[in-house]
Amino acid sequence: MLNYLKSEFYRILRSRATYLFIAVCSVLLLSSNIVLALVKRSDETFTYANTAFSIANVYTSFGFVFILCIMVTGIIFNNENSNHTFKNCVSYGITRGTIYFGKLIIQIMYAIVAFLVIIGVHVASAYLLLDNSGPKELDMLFQVSLAAIPLLLFVIAVANCFYFIMEGTGGAVAATCGVILALPIISGFLGMKFELIRKFADILPWNLLSSINYDLGGHTVKLFWSTNGYQNYWIAGMLQMIVFVVLGYSFFAKKEIK
Amino acid sequence: MRETILSAKNLTKRYANVTAVEGINMELKQGEIYGLVGKNGAGKTTFLRLVTGQTYETDGEISLFGANTKGALNQQRRRIGAIIEMPSFFPYLTAEQNLEYYRIQRGIPGQKCVSEVLNEVGLANTGNKKYRSFSLGMKQRLGLALALMNKPELLLLDEPINGLDPFGIVELRNLLLKLNREKNITILISSHILSELTNLATYFGFIDNGRMLRQLSSEELSKESNKYMEIKVDKVEAMAALLETKLGCTSYKITPEYDIHLYDYLDQPSKISHLAVSNGIGLNSISVKDINLESYFIQLVGGKSNA
């Protein structure tokens, strides 16, 4: 496993997409701060050019990070099915478990690094370019991140599962979107009629993320569960993640590699 | 006695409605060059995929270096090098980077082996050229480099000369012969370009519709596909009797078409024609024929399908 992880690091460090993804996301967030700073410069009465507004924009838009997680998984998976590169590993006795879990570990590691760099660039540029509203928004960002991380790990596990199952990237992305977006929405609608489905819909990661309420004045975060909220978010995220990890691996273990 | 490197017992692979490999039994001994001969779609690649673990058998058993359980087979696969179908690499990496990636993954010590093996296959000067810009021949060479990088004891090569120019084909043949003779590497090579295997293989397996039709050594093959003299006469039995009584020759056969195939006196057709004419037998034609691997295969496959 260690050798597989090392080889994957060697590869992704030489892939342009690895850097491009982080660079583009960082530049987009940086540019939002630059725009706020420029507007403030031309209009002194503009009240949003501060770190509170800028950072709140990030943690209230974590749904968008779900989509980015699918991209992260794709970058690391790197079209191994269409490149037919798995056969070089399997033919040499690298187990399918090593490949499957190795990819998942690298995807999670890359996602964490990308998250820290992108958020880091955004926060640093906010404090450099905008009015400082104090450290409380950072605390809010930390609280939301703490609840959202297991949900984001779930998205990576789902995307990884479908990248291994499907031959094409398009199919994998569509199936992932179906599970992380369409399923919560559809079961949410059905939940209006059937109580059991509503309970099921409530614990789906997309709905758990949507359930987070932000008390911007009080600088507190309210989760779906009022007691043991963070713990329950982690349990829900991890359990659902395990389901898709097992599903993907079970399929890949039997799949013919071409 | 030479060690059995690879064996298959009743190996079968079925897909939904198709049986790609059916009840194959074979043995590959150390030091052999085994030529797997078959048409496109005969089951050669599926057989090699089964050996390399890219797919799993529906029935039967594979044994590699004496190991036949799933885990043990995976361990033993570290001792093989393989090119199955077209070589495949990461398009945005160079030849050296692609090999380095797999060197790290396989835990092969010493970065030097990458440049050595690239040199061996003639790709030492590709520099920063990305794999996506490689010609088909270069891709094949890189595939071979990957297969050789871990100094394998068994090489599995599926149609390795596809895309190679004539010069490359000769180079590959010489390289494989050198590896076999000097390093005692056992080779299983599949091809539908039979002339190439004739010059290389020491053992042949003929596969068609997923079934192994025949396995024989190159000596047995040359005996079976030997040169012969085709004699067309009006009195076949009388001619056969003359061959036996006058020349003491029993090395002949009478074909269903009522021709005589004579395996002796190939350099003396005049003696045979004189024997026929002087004994009142009408001689229609006499010629020396040669069955090559291609004809042998066609005969074998045709014979089976007609049966």
Coordinates of N, CA and C in Angstrom, one line a residue, chain B residues 62-69 72-73 76:
Chain B
I62 N -5.6 -22.0 -12.4 CA -4.3 -21.5 -12.9 C -3.2 -21.7 -11.9
S63 N -2.1 -22.1 -12.2 CA -1.0 -22.2 -11.3 C 0.2 -21.5 -11.9
L64 N 0.8 -20.6 -11.0 CA 1.9 -19.8 -11.5 C 3.1 -20.0 -10.5
F65 N 4.2 -20.5 -11.0 CA 5.3 -20.9 -10.1 C 4.9 -21.8 -9.0
G66 N 3.9 -22.6 -9.2 CA 3.4 -23.6 -8.2 C 2.3 -23.1 -7.3
A67 N 2.0 -21.8 -7.4 CA 1.0 -21.2 -6.6 C -0.4 -21.2 -7.3
N68 N -1.5 -21.6 -6.6 CA -2.7 -21.5 -7.2 C -3.9 -20.9 -6.4
T69 N -3.6 -20.4 -5.2 CA -4.6 -19.6 -4.5 C -4.6 -18.2 -4.9
A72 N -1.7 -16.2 -3.2 CA -0.4 -16.6 -3.6 C -0.1 -16.3 -5.1
L73 N -1.2 -16.4 -5.9 CA -1.0 -16.0 -7.4 C -0.6 -14.6 -7.5
Q76 N 3.0 -14.2 -6.8 CA 3.8 -14.8 -7.9 C 3.8 -13.9 -9.1

